[in-house]
Amino acid sequence: MKLWNFHGGLRLDGHKQDSTQLPPRTAALPARLVYPLPQRGGVLAQAQVAIGERVLKNQVIARDPLDQQPPLHAASSGFVVAIEALPLPHPSGLSDLCLVIETDGADEALACSGVEDFRQHPPAALRRLIHEAGIVGLGGAAFPTARKIAPGSRPIDTLILNGAECEPYITCDDSLLRHHAAAVLAGGAILRHILGAGRVWLAVENERTEALAALRSAQAGGTGDIEIVPVPTLYPTGGEKQLIQVLTGREVPNHGLPADIGVACLNVGTAAAVYRAVVHGQPLIERIVTVTGRGVREPRNFLARIGTPIADLIGQAGGYTEAAERLILGGPMMGHALPRDDLPLVKAANCLLIAGRGEFLAETRALPCIRCGACAEVCPIHLLPQQLYWYSRSGQLERAADHQLSACIECGCCDVACPSRIPLVQHFRAAKGLAAAKQREREHADHARQRHEARAARKAEEQRERAAAAQRRKANLDKAAAVKEALARAKQKRATKAPTPSPEPHPADSEASEP
Amino acid sequence: MRFATPPSPYLAPARHTPRIMAEVSLALVPGLAALVVQFGPGVLIQCLVALVAALLAEAAALRLRGRPSAATLWDGSAALTAVLLAVSLPPLAPVWVAGFGAVFAILVGKQLYGGLGHNPFNPAMVGYAVLLVSFPKPMTAWLAPLDLSAAPLGFAETWNAIFQRELPEGLGFDALTLATPLDSLKNPSASAAIPSVGAGWAWVNSGFLLGGLWLLGRKLIDWRIPVGFLGALSACALMAFLWDAAHPPTPLFHLFGGATMLGAFFIATDPVTAATTPKGRWIHGAGCGALVFAIRAYGGYPDGVAFAVLLMNLAAPTLDHYTRPRVYGT
Ligand code: SF4
Ligand code: SF4
C-alpha cells in the first residue's frame, strides 16, 4: 500500500523496550478508588450515588448533566466515603470535586450483557451503548467516542485504527496489540459497521514487530477485512493529522475535523473498549497503562482500574529508584509533569513516566534564536516556529495568527530541534491562551455591543411609536376640532335659515327646541 | 513524593548553539591552514588580533547593556565573527586594521542591534566592508603567495611587520605585496599573470571547500545556500566566458579565486542573516552568487563577496515573507 510523507518529524530513541521486558500485569485492587468529577470541557459530572452508599463494580456513579460526556462507572464494589475537593492529575496541582470509593475486596459486579450480533443493531443504538459504557478516546485526549463516531457532514469512507504509538517510552498500545489483538480487530469491525466505512486500516509503527505478528495471527482467525499497515517510526506519526496524511495523503483542513475529509481515526485501545462494551456489555473501568522511566525499579505495563492512585501503581512497579526526579503523565514530548503521586489514574492516562536524574534535560537558560531554521525543518505542520516565537514573544498576536499559530499541534519537535534550547512550545501555548482570552473578550464585547444596540434600537422604536401615537392623537384632535367647527357652521346656517325639522331630531336638539 | 513540573517536551535537544559555533570554527581549519601555507603566519596573527579585539568589544558591550556576560561571551559567536573577518584581511595588514574591524563588527554589526540573533547583517562582513571603504590601501595590499615571493617572512618578522610596520633590511611593503588576482579582472593587461597567481588562491579555496563539505555532511549549514551561490556564480561566469572566450577568467577561476568558497559555505550561510525558508535560501544563495559575479565583473571592488552577502542580507526578510511554506491543512 502506498504511504505518504509528512513534512519534518523527528527520529527519537523510543525506549520502548524499557517497559516491555517484563510481561504486563493486572494491577492489584487498591484500597481506594478516586474519580475526579470535572470532565473534559469543564463540565462537572453529578454524583449518582450518596455518601455511605454501597456501589457495585460497573455501576454508574456520576453523570454529566448535559450528557455530553459519557458517565463514570465504579471499578470495584465498595462504599462511597467522600465527595470532596482533592488534587487532580494536572500540572497546576489544583483541587476539585472527586468521588471516593473505599473498596470492600468483594469486587462484586453488576451483571452486564452485550448484544448478540451487533450487525442486527442500528448504529444509533450502538452509539448509545458505547456512550453509556463510558468510553472516551484512550490515546490521551479522552474525547467522547460516541460523539466522534456520530454522523457528520459527509459519510466516512475510511476508518483508521491508530496503533502508531510514536511518543517515546509509551507501550500501552503495543502491549494491548501483543496480548489482545483479537479484541482490537473485533472493535474495528463494530466501528466500521457503525460508521459505514468502506475500508479500515490499522496502523502500527514498523518497529513494533511483535505487535504486528500478533495482529497477523489474530487476523488468521477471521475479521480479515481490516488492513494492517506498518508505518514508518517517525515522531509524530501517531498524531491524528500526521497519520491521516501518511495513510491517505489527505490533509485535515485547518480548523476542521477528520470527518470533513471522510476519515475517522480512533485509538486501538478505544476499539478494544468498544468491543468489550458492545459484545460483553462491559463499561470502561480499566485500561492499560505504562509505568516506566529510570525513576522506577521495574518498568512494565499494567491493566489498572480507572481511579487507582498513581502511587499504588508505582509501588507495584517496584517503587521509585533513588534517581527518581520527575513524574510525567504521558510521554516526554507531549506529557505533563505532575507535582505529586497521590493522584488518581484517569481514563486518558496512557503512561506514567518517572524520569531519573539526568534522563531528561535539566531546565536550562535559553540562548538567543540564531534563525537557524532547524525548528522549521522538523515542524510536521510546516509552520515557521522561529517567526511564531518572535511574534508570540513580542505580543504580536495578529501576526502570529497570520502565521497559523492555531494550527500548531504542540508536538514539541521544534523545541527538541532548537540548538538554542528555546522553550518554543511553552511560548506557543501561552500565546494561544492569550489569543483565546482575547477572542473571548472580543465575543464578550460583541455580545455587549449587540445587547446595547438591541436596546438602543428598542428605545428608538418605542420613541418612534410614541411620536406616532402623539401624532395620531393630534390628528384626531384636529379632526375633532374640524368636525366641531363644521357643526358650528352648520348650526349657524340653520339659525339663519328658517327652522326646518331635522329628519332625525337629536334628543338634545329636540330638548332644546321644546320650550 | 513531590516533583517539579516543568512544561514538556522533556527530551534534550540534539545540538547546542555554542557547539555549532565551535564546529563551524573547526571547519575553517583547512582553509586557514592553506592560507598559512600560501601566505605565511600573518594570517594567524590577524586571527589573534581580531579575536582579542572582538572578545573585548563583546565583553564591554554586554557590560554596558547590563547583560550576563559569561555565557554569551563564550557562546562562540564573537570568536567566529573575528576569525571570519581575520581570514579576509591581507596577512600583513597593520594591527589596527584587524583591531578596528573586529571592534566595529561586534559593536556596530552585532551589539547595536541587540546582540546575537538580532543583527540583520553579517557582522564580519560589516567589519570588512567598513575597512575596505575606509582604508582601501592596506586592505587591497595582499601578500604574494609564498611560492612567488622572493623572501618569505618568518613568524617574528611577520609580527614586527604587523605590529611595528618594520620589515627586514632591504625589503619594502610594495615589494612584498601584490594586488589579488581578482584585481586583474579590472586590468586586462595583467590577465596574462592570472593562471599562476591564481594558484595560491585555488589552494585556499579548496581548503574552505573541504571545511564546507564537512559542515554540509554534519548538516550544520543548509546545502541550498552554497549550491545556489556556486551554481549562480558558475552560470554567470560560464555565460560571460562563452560570450568572450578570448578574455579569461574562466568559471573555475571565479569558483577558486578570491573569497568564493569562504563566502559560499561560511558567510552566506550565517543563519542569523540569511533567509530561513527553503525557497528563500535558494534565492538567497543564488542572489549572492550572481551579485559576486556582477561586482567582480562590473563593480568598483576587486572581490564582491562581502557586498554581495550584505545586499542579500538586506533582502532576507522580504524573501522570508514571500516564500512562506504552505501550512498543513490550509
Ligand atoms: S531552532 Fe531555535 S534557534 Fe533555530 S531558528 Fe528555530 S527557534 Fe531559532
Ligand atoms: S510544536 Fe507546533 S510549531 Fe513546534 S513543531 Fe510541533 S506543530 Fe510545529
Short mmCIF file of N, CA, C and O and ligand atoms in Angstrom, two decimals, chain A residues 235-236 242 375 378-385 388 405 407-415 424-425 428 432, ligand 2:
data_model
loop_
_atom_site.label_atom_id
_atom_site.label_comp_id
_atom_site.label_asym_id
_atom_site.label_seq_id
_atom_site.Cartn_x
_atom_site.Cartn_y
_atom_site.Cartn_z
N TYR A 235 8.49 10.27 14.80
CA TYR A 235 7.62 11.11 15.61
C TYR A 235 7.20 12.33 14.80
O TYR A 235 8.06 12.90 14.14
N PRO A 236 5.98 12.79 14.82
CA PRO A 236 4.77 12.28 15.45
C PRO A 236 3.81 11.56 14.47
O PRO A 236 2.71 12.05 14.24
N GLN A 242 -1.13 13.67 11.26
CA GLN A 242 0.00 13.09 10.55
C GLN A 242 -0.34 11.69 10.04
O GLN A 242 -0.02 11.34 8.91
N CYS A 375 14.05 24.44 13.60
CA CYS A 375 12.68 24.24 14.07
C CYS A 375 11.72 24.10 12.89
O CYS A 375 10.83 23.24 12.90
N VAL A 378 11.73 20.66 11.11
CA VAL A 378 11.12 19.48 11.73
C VAL A 378 9.63 19.63 11.98
O VAL A 378 8.98 18.68 12.39
N CYS A 379 9.08 20.82 11.75
CA CYS A 379 7.67 21.04 12.10
C CYS A 379 6.74 20.26 11.16
O CYS A 379 6.72 20.51 9.96
N PRO A 380 5.99 19.31 11.68
CA PRO A 380 5.12 18.50 10.82
C PRO A 380 3.96 19.29 10.22
O PRO A 380 3.31 18.81 9.29
N ILE A 381 3.71 20.47 10.76
CA ILE A 381 2.61 21.28 10.24
C ILE A 381 3.15 22.30 9.23
O ILE A 381 2.39 23.05 8.63
N HIS A 382 4.46 22.30 9.06
CA HIS A 382 5.09 23.23 8.12
C HIS A 382 4.94 24.67 8.55
O HIS A 382 4.75 25.58 7.73
N LEU A 383 4.99 24.89 9.84
CA LEU A 383 4.96 26.26 10.35
C LEU A 383 6.39 26.81 10.37
O LEU A 383 7.34 26.08 10.10
N LEU A 384 6.51 28.09 10.71
CA LEU A 384 7.83 28.69 10.90
C LEU A 384 7.95 29.05 12.38
O LEU A 384 7.69 30.19 12.77
N PRO A 385 8.35 28.08 13.18
CA PRO A 385 8.35 28.32 14.63
C PRO A 385 9.16 29.55 15.05
O PRO A 385 8.78 30.24 16.00
N LEU A 388 6.93 32.42 14.72
CA LEU A 388 5.87 32.35 15.73
C LEU A 388 6.43 32.76 17.09
O LEU A 388 5.78 33.46 17.87
N LEU A 405 -0.57 30.21 13.96
CA LEU A 405 -0.23 29.69 15.29
C LEU A 405 -1.25 28.64 15.74
O LEU A 405 -0.89 27.63 16.34
N ALA A 407 -2.69 26.42 14.24
CA ALA A 407 -2.55 25.09 13.64
C ALA A 407 -1.49 24.26 14.35
O ALA A 407 -1.38 23.06 14.10
N CYS A 408 -0.72 24.87 15.23
CA CYS A 408 0.36 24.14 15.94
C CYS A 408 -0.25 23.04 16.79
O CYS A 408 -1.19 23.26 17.54
N ILE A 409 0.28 21.83 16.64
CA ILE A 409 -0.26 20.70 17.40
C ILE A 409 0.51 20.46 18.69
O ILE A 409 0.29 19.48 19.39
N GLU A 410 1.43 21.35 19.00
CA GLU A 410 2.21 21.29 20.24
C GLU A 410 2.96 19.97 20.37
O GLU A 410 3.08 19.41 21.46
N CYS A 411 3.47 19.48 19.24
CA CYS A 411 4.15 18.19 19.26
C CYS A 411 5.52 18.27 19.89
O CYS A 411 6.09 17.27 20.31
N GLY A 412 6.09 19.47 19.93
CA GLY A 412 7.38 19.63 20.60
C GLY A 412 8.59 19.37 19.73
O GLY A 412 9.72 19.48 20.19
N CYS A 413 8.38 19.03 18.45
CA CYS A 413 9.53 18.76 17.57
C CYS A 413 10.47 19.96 17.50
O CYS A 413 11.69 19.82 17.58
N CYS A 414 9.89 21.15 17.35
CA CYS A 414 10.72 22.34 17.19
C CYS A 414 11.59 22.56 18.42
O CYS A 414 12.77 22.89 18.31
N ASP A 415 11.00 22.35 19.58
CA ASP A 415 11.71 22.51 20.83
C ASP A 415 12.95 21.64 20.87
O ASP A 415 14.04 22.08 21.22
N LEU A 424 10.10 26.70 22.90
CA LEU A 424 9.18 27.25 21.90
C LEU A 424 7.73 26.90 22.23
O LEU A 424 6.85 27.77 22.22
N VAL A 425 7.47 25.62 22.51
CA VAL A 425 6.08 25.19 22.71
C VAL A 425 5.44 25.95 23.87
O VAL A 425 4.27 26.31 23.83
N PHE A 428 4.25 29.05 22.62
CA PHE A 428 3.08 28.90 21.74
C PHE A 428 1.83 28.65 22.57
O PHE A 428 0.76 29.19 22.27
N LYS A 432 -1.31 31.04 22.52
CA LYS A 432 -2.64 30.54 22.16
C LYS A 432 -3.64 30.88 23.26
O LYS A 432 -4.77 31.28 22.97
S1 SF4 C 2 5.07 22.27 18.42
FE1 SF4 C 2 3.93 23.36 16.86
S2 SF4 C 2 5.41 24.68 15.87
FE2 SF4 C 2 6.58 23.14 17.02
S3 SF4 C 2 6.97 21.55 15.57
FE3 SF4 C 2 5.09 20.96 16.60
S4 SF4 C 2 3.44 21.83 15.34
FE4 SF4 C 2 5.36 22.80 14.68
#
